[in-house]
Each structure stands twice: as C-alpha cells, then as structure tokens.
Amino acid sequence: SSLSIAGNVSIAAWVYFDDFNNGLAHVAGKYSSGSKGYVIEKSANENKLSFWVGDGSDDIEVRTGTLSATTWYHVVGTNDGTNSKIYVNGALANTVSQGSPAASTDNFKIGMNPINLGSERYWKGDIDEVAVWNDALTAAEISTLYNSGSGIDAGTNGGGYRSKDELVAYWKFNEGSGTSLLDQTSNDNDGTISGATYASRTNTVNYSSGDGTNTLTFNYTVADGHDNSDLDYSSTSALTLNGGAIVDPAGNASTLT
C-alpha cells in the first residue's frame, strides 16, 4: 500500500475537540506493533496532540502546546529521517529527534487507533481534510496549506506548496452521506465509514490581532456552499473572542445581537 511508508512522511488534518476526556483519542495514522508507523493522536493526560513515529526500534512523540476544546485546528506532523516536527495552524510547535517510520502493515484509520480498539481511543469531535505525503513538507508548504485558516486543496500546487506529486492519500470528507470515503489521489485508498456521521464544519470567526487599535483581525474558514460575498453570522456564539471583548471608548463591552 502507498500508505505503508518507510521514509519521509507527513500527515495533516483539520481537527475539532468536543472535549478532552478520552485519554489517547486517535486522529489518524497507520501503526503496527513492533514500533512501526506514524499517527497523530491526543497526548496522554494533556490537552495536546502528539505526532508519533515508530522507526522499528522505538516510538517517539512530538507534542503541540496546550489546545482548546470546541476550536478547529490544522495539525501537521512531518518526519525527514532525522527529526519529527508538529505544526499547529501553519506554525511549528515542536521538534524532536527521530528516524524514519518503519512500514506498518495494519490499516490506516481515522478517528480510531489502528490496533488499540478501546473506546478511550475514539475521537470525540470532528475530523476533516486528512492528507498523507511520502515527503517531509517544508514550513513554507505547511503555512500555505493552512492559508490563514482558509485552507487550500492539497491536490493542487500553488503558492509555497509544491508537494502535490508526493501526496499518497487525501480524504476531503465531501461525500455528505453514505459509508464510502473517497481518496482524491490515484492510489485508490478509499475508506469505509463506521460509527461516524457527517457534520457541517463549525463556522466560527476567531480573533487574531488588533488589540488596542481601531481595526480587529479575525480568521474565518470558508466552508462548502459559502459562495455569497456577504456572509452573515448564524448566532451570537459565531464570533470567538478567545477570552477578549470588543469595547467602546468608555470600556463598555459590546453585545452581539
């Protein structure tokens, strides 16, 4: 299988936690006993994600910083045979030393660990746009894929992204119904959906910068079907201030209606 990678590898996904209660909830990856493979999953007892690589002799993880529930993140793990790196929202979060993954013979799974089938390994939340490359993406490519929260199609080169030809699997989750998940590459790594349902991407506008100025910047991910240039918000919870508040010159907090 094209997903049994023994060499440079990158794996990416958009993820959303409903909560952090599951100890080692699995995002996506391919792993076999004997320290073989690569996965992204929740870090044990922490509100973080880990990118694990098993090189045939040991398993080494690299972790993100602390993440928040009910928030979409773009997470990417890369390994170039020397270092494993993990990126969050286009920025490098951490690096550790680790060799290339040994090829796994177990199935690639999304939302459920490939070999540990306990319910504590199930993902509680949403997963979207999972992609795997037989290449270590560069920081510039990962920043381009994130695209300030809007994302781009990993099947098309553009901007700083140049690894379309190294893409070995790409699931966009656009089917909307049924039990088949189609691989968008020519490798035919189609999947079967079991125990999960389709949902619309949670649409929130996240505060980014501009505190103390007259201009505030928010990041918004345009979802499928949002083709109107004048997008209204669906509820007062759609504007995420990340602990801040919009105030008038007198310091009074604004109220969304």
PDB file of C-alpha atoms in Angstrom:
ATOM      1  CA  SER A   1       0.000   0.000   0.000  1.00  0.00           C
ATOM      2  CA  SER A   2       1.113   3.566  -0.701  1.00  0.00           C
ATOM      3  CA  LEU A   3       0.372   4.327   2.961  1.00  0.00           C
ATOM      4  CA  SER A   4       2.959   1.801   4.251  1.00  0.00           C
ATOM      5  CA  ILE A   5       5.681   4.425   4.306  1.00  0.00           C
ATOM      6  CA  ALA A   6       9.269   3.663   5.304  1.00  0.00           C
ATOM      7  CA  GLY A   7      10.944   7.005   4.736  1.00  0.00           C
ATOM      8  CA  ASN A   8       9.995  10.661   4.808  1.00  0.00           C
ATOM      9  CA  VAL A   9       6.373  11.231   5.773  1.00  0.00           C
ATOM     10  CA  SER A  10       3.870  13.998   6.502  1.00  0.00           C
ATOM     11  CA  ILE A  11       0.299  13.718   7.760  1.00  0.00           C
ATOM     12  CA  ALA A  12      -2.204  16.566   8.102  1.00  0.00           C
ATOM     13  CA  ALA A  13      -5.773  17.012   9.348  1.00  0.00           C
ATOM     14  CA  TRP A  14      -8.251  19.621  10.470  1.00  0.00           C
ATOM     15  CA  VAL A  15      -9.448  18.629  13.947  1.00  0.00           C
ATOM     16  CA  TYR A  16     -12.058  19.796  16.449  1.00  0.00           C
ATOM     17  CA  PHE A  17     -12.310  18.516  20.046  1.00  0.00           C
ATOM     18  CA  ASP A  18     -15.715  18.239  21.674  1.00  0.00           C
ATOM     19  CA  ASP A  19     -13.805  17.606  24.902  1.00  0.00           C
ATOM     20  CA  PHE A  20     -10.518  16.113  26.133  1.00  0.00           C
ATOM     21  CA  ASN A  21     -11.948  13.263  28.185  1.00  0.00           C
ATOM     22  CA  ASN A  22     -10.565  10.426  26.050  1.00  0.00           C
ATOM     23  CA  GLY A  23      -7.045   9.632  27.202  1.00  0.00           C
ATOM     24  CA  LEU A  24      -5.350   8.797  23.888  1.00  0.00           C
ATOM     25  CA  ALA A  25      -8.002   9.651  21.307  1.00  0.00           C
ATOM     26  CA  HIS A  26      -6.802   8.939  17.778  1.00  0.00           C
ATOM     27  CA  VAL A  27      -6.898  11.402  14.891  1.00  0.00           C
ATOM     28  CA  ALA A  28      -5.340   9.481  12.003  1.00  0.00           C
ATOM     29  CA  GLY A  29      -2.450   7.208  11.127  1.00  0.00           C
ATOM     30  CA  LYS A  30      -1.078   3.774  10.354  1.00  0.00           C
ATOM     31  CA  TYR A  31       0.671   1.795  13.084  1.00  0.00           C
ATOM     32  CA  SER A  32       1.663  -1.812  13.844  1.00  0.00           C
ATOM     33  CA  SER A  33       3.074  -3.455  16.956  1.00  0.00           C
ATOM     34  CA  GLY A  34       6.853  -3.507  16.953  1.00  0.00           C
ATOM     35  CA  SER A  35       7.131   0.294  16.729  1.00  0.00           C
ATOM     36  CA  LYS A  36       6.172   0.644  13.075  1.00  0.00           C
ATOM     37  CA  GLY A  37       4.289   3.542  11.581  1.00  0.00           C
ATOM     38  CA  TYR A  38       3.058   7.091  12.173  1.00  0.00           C
ATOM     39  CA  VAL A  39      -0.005   8.563  13.895  1.00  0.00           C
ATOM     40  CA  ILE A  40      -1.462  11.791  15.239  1.00  0.00           C
ATOM     41  CA  GLU A  41      -3.386  11.367  18.483  1.00  0.00           C
ATOM     42  CA  LYS A  42      -4.165  13.099  21.763  1.00  0.00           C
ATOM     43  CA  SER A  43      -1.332  13.285  24.294  1.00  0.00           C
ATOM     44  CA  ALA A  44      -1.883  11.278  27.468  1.00  0.00           C
ATOM     45  CA  ASN A  45      -3.429  13.326  30.307  1.00  0.00           C
ATOM     46  CA  GLU A  46      -2.861  16.630  28.497  1.00  0.00           C
ATOM     47  CA  ASN A  47      -4.860  18.942  26.249  1.00  0.00           C
ATOM     48  CA  LYS A  48      -2.318  18.473  23.475  1.00  0.00           C
ATOM     49  CA  LEU A  49      -1.849  16.461  20.293  1.00  0.00           C
ATOM     50  CA  SER A  50       1.130  14.201  19.574  1.00  0.00           C
ATOM     51  CA  PHE A  51       2.713  13.049  16.325  1.00  0.00           C
ATOM     52  CA  TRP A  52       4.190   9.591  16.929  1.00  0.00           C
ATOM     53  CA  VAL A  53       6.753   7.858  14.706  1.00  0.00           C
ATOM     54  CA  GLY A  54       7.837   4.243  15.237  1.00  0.00           C
ATOM     55  CA  ASP A  55      11.137   3.531  13.492  1.00  0.00           C
ATOM     56  CA  GLY A  56      11.163  -0.217  14.198  1.00  0.00           C
ATOM     57  CA  SER A  57      13.060   0.083  17.475  1.00  0.00           C
ATOM     58  CA  ASP A  58      11.215   2.737  19.486  1.00  0.00           C
ATOM     59  CA  ASP A  59       8.239   5.116  19.415  1.00  0.00           C
ATOM     60  CA  ILE A  60       8.957   8.820  19.802  1.00  0.00           C
ATOM     61  CA  GLU A  61       6.308  11.554  20.068  1.00  0.00           C
ATOM     62  CA  VAL A  62       6.462  15.292  19.448  1.00  0.00           C
ATOM     63  CA  ARG A  63       3.733  17.368  21.106  1.00  0.00           C
ATOM     64  CA  THR A  64       1.844  20.562  20.434  1.00  0.00           C
ATOM     65  CA  GLY A  65       1.308  23.196  23.063  1.00  0.00           C
ATOM     66  CA  THR A  66      -1.939  23.214  25.052  1.00  0.00           C
ATOM     67  CA  LEU A  67      -5.027  23.334  22.826  1.00  0.00           C
ATOM     68  CA  SER A  68      -8.627  24.378  23.489  1.00  0.00           C
ATOM     69  CA  ALA A  69     -11.776  22.311  23.079  1.00  0.00           C
ATOM     70  CA  THR A  70     -14.505  23.387  20.619  1.00  0.00           C
ATOM     71  CA  THR A  71     -11.920  25.004  18.331  1.00  0.00           C
ATOM     72  CA  TRP A  72     -10.790  23.952  14.858  1.00  0.00           C
ATOM     73  CA  TYR A  73      -7.041  23.393  14.388  1.00  0.00           C
ATOM     74  CA  HIS A  74      -4.953  22.491  11.358  1.00  0.00           C
ATOM     75  CA  VAL A  75      -2.354  19.980  12.588  1.00  0.00           C
ATOM     76  CA  VAL A  76       0.577  18.592  10.575  1.00  0.00           C
ATOM     77  CA  GLY A  77       3.240  16.056  11.578  1.00  0.00           C
ATOM     78  CA  THR A  78       6.400  15.604   9.495  1.00  0.00           C
ATOM     79  CA  ASN A  79       9.446  13.328   9.661  1.00  0.00           C
ATOM     80  CA  ASP A  80      12.539  13.653   7.446  1.00  0.00           C
ATOM     81  CA  GLY A  81      14.515  10.700   8.824  1.00  0.00           C
ATOM     82  CA  THR A  82      16.263  12.884  11.393  1.00  0.00           C
ATOM     83  CA  ASN A  83      13.581  14.934  13.119  1.00  0.00           C
ATOM     84  CA  SER A  84       9.867  14.725  13.791  1.00  0.00           C
ATOM     85  CA  LYS A  85       8.019  18.055  13.815  1.00  0.00           C
ATOM     86  CA  ILE A  86       4.464  19.072  14.624  1.00  0.00           C
ATOM     87  CA  TYR A  87       2.763  22.223  13.363  1.00  0.00           C
ATOM     88  CA  VAL A  88      -0.449  23.906  14.504  1.00  0.00           C
ATOM     89  CA  ASN A  89      -2.258  26.429  12.320  1.00  0.00           C
ATOM     90  CA  GLY A  90       0.702  26.824   9.995  1.00  0.00           C
ATOM     91  CA  ALA A  91       3.345  27.380  12.684  1.00  0.00           C
ATOM     92  CA  LEU A  92       5.983  25.000  14.079  1.00  0.00           C
ATOM     93  CA  ALA A  93       5.033  23.910  17.598  1.00  0.00           C
ATOM     94  CA  ASN A  94       7.839  21.477  18.480  1.00  0.00           C
ATOM     95  CA  THR A  95      10.681  19.273  17.173  1.00  0.00           C
ATOM     96  CA  VAL A  96      12.288  16.048  18.458  1.00  0.00           C
ATOM     97  CA  SER A  97      14.941  13.727  17.069  1.00  0.00           C
ATOM     98  CA  GLN A  98      13.591  10.535  15.467  1.00  0.00           C
ATOM     99  CA  GLY A  99      14.399   8.321  12.498  1.00  0.00           C
ATOM    100  CA  SER A 100      12.072   7.466   9.617  1.00  0.00           C
ATOM    101  CA  PRO A 101       8.993   5.335  10.266  1.00  0.00           C
ATOM    102  CA  ALA A 102       9.208   1.605   9.655  1.00  0.00           C
ATOM    103  CA  ALA A 103       6.483   0.387   7.304  1.00  0.00           C
ATOM    104  CA  SER A 104       3.261  -0.605   9.074  1.00  0.00           C
ATOM    105  CA  THR A 105       1.166  -3.494   7.783  1.00  0.00           C
ATOM    106  CA  ASP A 106      -2.012  -2.599   9.712  1.00  0.00           C
ATOM    107  CA  ASN A 107      -4.838  -0.498   8.312  1.00  0.00           C
ATOM    108  CA  PHE A 108      -4.737   3.281   8.185  1.00  0.00           C
ATOM    109  CA  LYS A 109      -7.527   4.531  10.449  1.00  0.00           C
ATOM    110  CA  ILE A 110      -9.174   7.880  11.118  1.00  0.00           C
ATOM    111  CA  GLY A 111     -10.834   8.582  14.474  1.00  0.00           C
ATOM    112  CA  MET A 112      -9.890   5.169  15.886  1.00  0.00           C
ATOM    113  CA  ASN A 113      -6.495   3.677  16.737  1.00  0.00           C
ATOM    114  CA  PRO A 114      -5.275   1.034  14.237  1.00  0.00           C
ATOM    115  CA  ILE A 115      -4.524  -1.642  16.845  1.00  0.00           C
ATOM    116  CA  ASN A 116      -5.825  -0.415  20.232  1.00  0.00           C
ATOM    117  CA  LEU A 117      -9.590  -0.650  19.931  1.00  0.00           C
ATOM    118  CA  GLY A 118     -10.727   0.549  23.358  1.00  0.00           C
ATOM    119  CA  SER A 119     -13.355   3.294  23.436  1.00  0.00           C
ATOM    120  CA  GLU A 120     -10.845   5.659  25.083  1.00  0.00           C
ATOM    121  CA  ARG A 121      -9.033   5.727  21.712  1.00  0.00           C
ATOM    122  CA  TYR A 122     -12.087   7.038  19.813  1.00  0.00           C
ATOM    123  CA  TRP A 123     -12.005  10.659  18.718  1.00  0.00           C
ATOM    124  CA  LYS A 124     -14.678  12.848  20.357  1.00  0.00           C
ATOM    125  CA  GLY A 125     -15.275  15.629  17.879  1.00  0.00           C
ATOM    126  CA  ASP A 126     -14.808  16.285  14.172  1.00  0.00           C
ATOM    127  CA  ILE A 127     -12.046  15.489  11.668  1.00  0.00           C
ATOM    128  CA  ASP A 128     -11.738  16.918   8.160  1.00  0.00           C
ATOM    129  CA  GLU A 129      -9.318  17.060   5.200  1.00  0.00           C
ATOM    130  CA  VAL A 130      -6.901  14.248   6.134  1.00  0.00           C
ATOM    131  CA  ALA A 131      -3.837  14.003   3.875  1.00  0.00           C
ATOM    132  CA  VAL A 132      -0.642  11.907   3.779  1.00  0.00           C
ATOM    133  CA  TRP A 133       2.551  12.516   1.795  1.00  0.00           C
ATOM    134  CA  ASN A 134       5.667  10.356   1.293  1.00  0.00           C
ATOM    135  CA  ASP A 135       7.678  13.521   1.809  1.00  0.00           C
ATOM    136  CA  ALA A 136       8.557  15.866   4.673  1.00  0.00           C
ATOM    137  CA  LEU A 137       6.658  19.063   3.936  1.00  0.00           C
ATOM    138  CA  THR A 138       8.527  22.327   4.433  1.00  0.00           C
ATOM    139  CA  ALA A 139       7.436  25.049   6.840  1.00  0.00           C
ATOM    140  CA  ALA A 140       6.503  27.230   3.851  1.00  0.00           C
ATOM    141  CA  GLU A 141       4.296  24.477   2.410  1.00  0.00           C
ATOM    142  CA  ILE A 142       2.510  23.935   5.719  1.00  0.00           C
ATOM    143  CA  SER A 143       1.883  27.657   6.113  1.00  0.00           C
ATOM    144  CA  THR A 144       0.447  27.700   2.584  1.00  0.00           C
ATOM    145  CA  LEU A 145      -1.820  24.715   3.316  1.00  0.00           C
ATOM    146  CA  TYR A 146      -3.159  26.436   6.424  1.00  0.00           C
ATOM    147  CA  ASN A 147      -3.702  29.645   4.425  1.00  0.00           C
ATOM    148  CA  SER A 148      -4.588  31.811   7.445  1.00  0.00           C
ATOM    149  CA  GLY A 149      -7.334  29.361   8.395  1.00  0.00           C
ATOM    150  CA  SER A 150      -8.959  29.126   4.983  1.00  0.00           C
ATOM    151  CA  GLY A 151      -7.006  26.085   3.795  1.00  0.00           C
ATOM    152  CA  ILE A 152      -6.196  25.110   0.192  1.00  0.00           C
ATOM    153  CA  ASP A 153      -6.687  21.962  -1.860  1.00  0.00           C
ATOM    154  CA  ALA A 154      -3.696  19.680  -1.194  1.00  0.00           C
ATOM    155  CA  GLY A 155      -4.218  18.107  -4.617  1.00  0.00           C
ATOM    156  CA  THR A 156      -3.149  21.290  -6.407  1.00  0.00           C
ATOM    157  CA  ASN A 157       0.233  23.041  -6.231  1.00  0.00           C
ATOM    158  CA  GLY A 158       0.104  26.741  -5.512  1.00  0.00           C
ATOM    159  CA  GLY A 159       1.851  29.485  -3.570  1.00  0.00           C
ATOM    160  CA  GLY A 160       4.530  27.929  -1.373  1.00  0.00           C
ATOM    161  CA  TYR A 161       3.035  24.428  -1.695  1.00  0.00           C
ATOM    162  CA  ARG A 162       4.796  22.118  -4.200  1.00  0.00           C
ATOM    163  CA  SER A 163       4.149  18.536  -2.991  1.00  0.00           C
ATOM    164  CA  LYS A 164       1.069  17.501  -4.983  1.00  0.00           C
ATOM    165  CA  ASP A 165       3.038  14.676  -6.622  1.00  0.00           C
ATOM    166  CA  GLU A 166       4.093  13.278  -3.216  1.00  0.00           C
ATOM    167  CA  LEU A 167       0.501  13.130  -1.961  1.00  0.00           C
ATOM    168  CA  VAL A 168      -0.342   9.434  -1.419  1.00  0.00           C
ATOM    169  CA  ALA A 169      -3.806   9.798   0.144  1.00  0.00           C
ATOM    170  CA  TYR A 170      -6.270  12.649   0.526  1.00  0.00           C
ATOM    171  CA  TRP A 171      -9.731  12.409   2.055  1.00  0.00           C
ATOM    172  CA  LYS A 172     -11.797  15.602   1.832  1.00  0.00           C
ATOM    173  CA  PHE A 173     -14.960  14.268   3.551  1.00  0.00           C
ATOM    174  CA  ASN A 174     -17.207  15.969   0.999  1.00  0.00           C
ATOM    175  CA  GLU A 175     -19.428  12.960   0.271  1.00  0.00           C
ATOM    176  CA  GLY A 176     -22.017  14.120   2.815  1.00  0.00           C
ATOM    177  CA  SER A 177     -23.734  10.742   3.149  1.00  0.00           C
ATOM    178  CA  GLY A 178     -23.181   7.019   2.774  1.00  0.00           C
ATOM    179  CA  THR A 179     -20.406   4.797   4.105  1.00  0.00           C
ATOM    180  CA  SER A 180     -17.690   5.376   1.482  1.00  0.00           C
ATOM    181  CA  LEU A 181     -14.842   7.859   1.929  1.00  0.00           C
ATOM    182  CA  LEU A 182     -13.094   8.534  -1.371  1.00  0.00           C
ATOM    183  CA  ASP A 183      -9.351   9.055  -1.731  1.00  0.00           C
ATOM    184  CA  GLN A 184      -8.779  12.034  -4.029  1.00  0.00           C
ATOM    185  CA  THR A 185      -5.438  10.671  -5.317  1.00  0.00           C
ATOM    186  CA  SER A 186      -4.952   7.988  -7.961  1.00  0.00           C
ATOM    187  CA  ASN A 187      -3.869   5.473  -5.274  1.00  0.00           C
ATOM    188  CA  ASP A 188      -7.445   4.389  -4.519  1.00  0.00           C
ATOM    189  CA  ASN A 189      -7.059   4.428  -0.737  1.00  0.00           C
ATOM    190  CA  ASP A 190     -10.831   4.603  -0.342  1.00  0.00           C
ATOM    191  CA  GLY A 191     -12.213   4.076   3.147  1.00  0.00           C
ATOM    192  CA  THR A 192     -15.343   2.720   4.812  1.00  0.00           C
ATOM    193  CA  ILE A 193     -17.129   4.859   7.398  1.00  0.00           C
ATOM    194  CA  SER A 194     -18.323   3.014  10.501  1.00  0.00           C
ATOM    195  CA  GLY A 195     -19.871   4.589  13.595  1.00  0.00           C
ATOM    196  CA  ALA A 196     -19.408   8.179  12.429  1.00  0.00           C
ATOM    197  CA  THR A 197     -21.705  10.713  10.790  1.00  0.00           C
ATOM    198  CA  TYR A 198     -21.162  13.719   8.549  1.00  0.00           C
ATOM    199  CA  ALA A 199     -21.499  17.200  10.010  1.00  0.00           C
ATOM    200  CA  SER A 200     -21.000  20.729   8.730  1.00  0.00           C
ATOM    201  CA  ARG A 201     -17.745  22.404   9.683  1.00  0.00           C
ATOM    202  CA  THR A 202     -18.373  24.524  12.771  1.00  0.00           C
ATOM    203  CA  ASN A 203     -18.184  28.062  11.437  1.00  0.00           C
ATOM    204  CA  THR A 204     -16.606  30.441  13.908  1.00  0.00           C
ATOM    205  CA  VAL A 205     -14.703  33.661  13.359  1.00  0.00           C
ATOM    206  CA  ASN A 206     -11.627  33.647  15.598  1.00  0.00           C
ATOM    207  CA  TYR A 207      -9.983  36.833  16.850  1.00  0.00           C
ATOM    208  CA  SER A 208      -6.382  37.104  15.647  1.00  0.00           C
ATOM    209  CA  SER A 209      -4.919  40.551  16.304  1.00  0.00           C
ATOM    210  CA  GLY A 210      -5.524  44.309  16.610  1.00  0.00           C
ATOM    211  CA  ASP A 211      -5.952  44.793  20.348  1.00  0.00           C
ATOM    212  CA  GLY A 212      -5.814  48.498  21.235  1.00  0.00           C
ATOM    213  CA  THR A 213      -6.349  49.673  17.647  1.00  0.00           C
ATOM    214  CA  ASN A 214      -9.344  50.650  15.552  1.00  0.00           C
ATOM    215  CA  THR A 215      -9.006  47.537  13.355  1.00  0.00           C
ATOM    216  CA  LEU A 216      -9.531  43.982  14.580  1.00  0.00           C
ATOM    217  CA  THR A 217      -8.485  40.961  12.502  1.00  0.00           C
ATOM    218  CA  PHE A 218     -10.458  37.708  12.596  1.00  0.00           C
ATOM    219  CA  ASN A 219      -9.748  34.414  10.802  1.00  0.00           C
ATOM    220  CA  TYR A 220     -12.621  32.586   9.159  1.00  0.00           C
ATOM    221  CA  THR A 221     -12.633  29.264   7.292  1.00  0.00           C
ATOM    222  CA  VAL A 222     -14.969  29.352   4.305  1.00  0.00           C
ATOM    223  CA  ALA A 223     -16.977  26.121   4.213  1.00  0.00           C
ATOM    224  CA  ASP A 224     -18.518  24.307   1.252  1.00  0.00           C
ATOM    225  CA  GLY A 225     -21.536  26.161  -0.074  1.00  0.00           C
ATOM    226  CA  HIS A 226     -20.490  29.545   1.322  1.00  0.00           C
ATOM    227  CA  ASP A 227     -20.397  31.339  -2.016  1.00  0.00           C
ATOM    228  CA  ASN A 228     -22.005  34.637  -1.007  1.00  0.00           C
ATOM    229  CA  SER A 229     -19.581  37.539  -0.599  1.00  0.00           C
ATOM    230  CA  ASP A 230     -21.751  38.951   2.212  1.00  0.00           C
ATOM    231  CA  LEU A 231     -21.811  36.207   4.864  1.00  0.00           C
ATOM    232  CA  ASP A 232     -23.988  36.808   7.918  1.00  0.00           C
ATOM    233  CA  TYR A 233     -23.312  35.099  11.255  1.00  0.00           C
ATOM    234  CA  SER A 234     -25.746  32.412  12.360  1.00  0.00           C
ATOM    235  CA  SER A 235     -25.667  33.079  16.101  1.00  0.00           C
ATOM    236  CA  THR A 236     -24.032  35.270  18.744  1.00  0.00           C
ATOM    237  CA  SER A 237     -21.614  32.416  19.514  1.00  0.00           C
ATOM    238  CA  ALA A 238     -20.165  32.511  15.993  1.00  0.00           C
ATOM    239  CA  LEU A 239     -17.697  35.261  16.941  1.00  0.00           C
ATOM    240  CA  THR A 240     -14.926  33.765  19.085  1.00  0.00           C
ATOM    241  CA  LEU A 241     -13.007  36.402  21.038  1.00  0.00           C
ATOM    242  CA  ASN A 242     -10.577  33.965  22.686  1.00  0.00           C
ATOM    243  CA  GLY A 243     -11.039  35.480  26.125  1.00  0.00           C
ATOM    244  CA  GLY A 244     -11.212  39.094  24.942  1.00  0.00           C
ATOM    245  CA  ALA A 245     -14.030  41.592  24.444  1.00  0.00           C
ATOM    246  CA  ILE A 246     -14.955  44.339  21.984  1.00  0.00           C
ATOM    247  CA  VAL A 247     -15.393  47.552  23.963  1.00  0.00           C
ATOM    248  CA  ASP A 248     -16.317  51.164  23.271  1.00  0.00           C
ATOM    249  CA  PRO A 249     -14.051  54.119  24.234  1.00  0.00           C
ATOM    250  CA  ALA A 250     -15.582  54.110  27.718  1.00  0.00           C
ATOM    251  CA  GLY A 251     -14.658  50.467  28.207  1.00  0.00           C
ATOM    252  CA  ASN A 252     -18.177  49.070  27.897  1.00  0.00           C
ATOM    253  CA  ALA A 253     -18.308  45.594  26.355  1.00  0.00           C
ATOM    254  CA  SER A 254     -20.287  45.244  23.148  1.00  0.00           C
ATOM    255  CA  THR A 255     -23.198  42.829  22.951  1.00  0.00           C
ATOM    256  CA  LEU A 256     -23.752  40.788  19.796  1.00  0.00           C
ATOM    257  CA  THR A 257     -27.345  40.575  18.623  1.00  0.00           C
TER     258      THR A 257
END
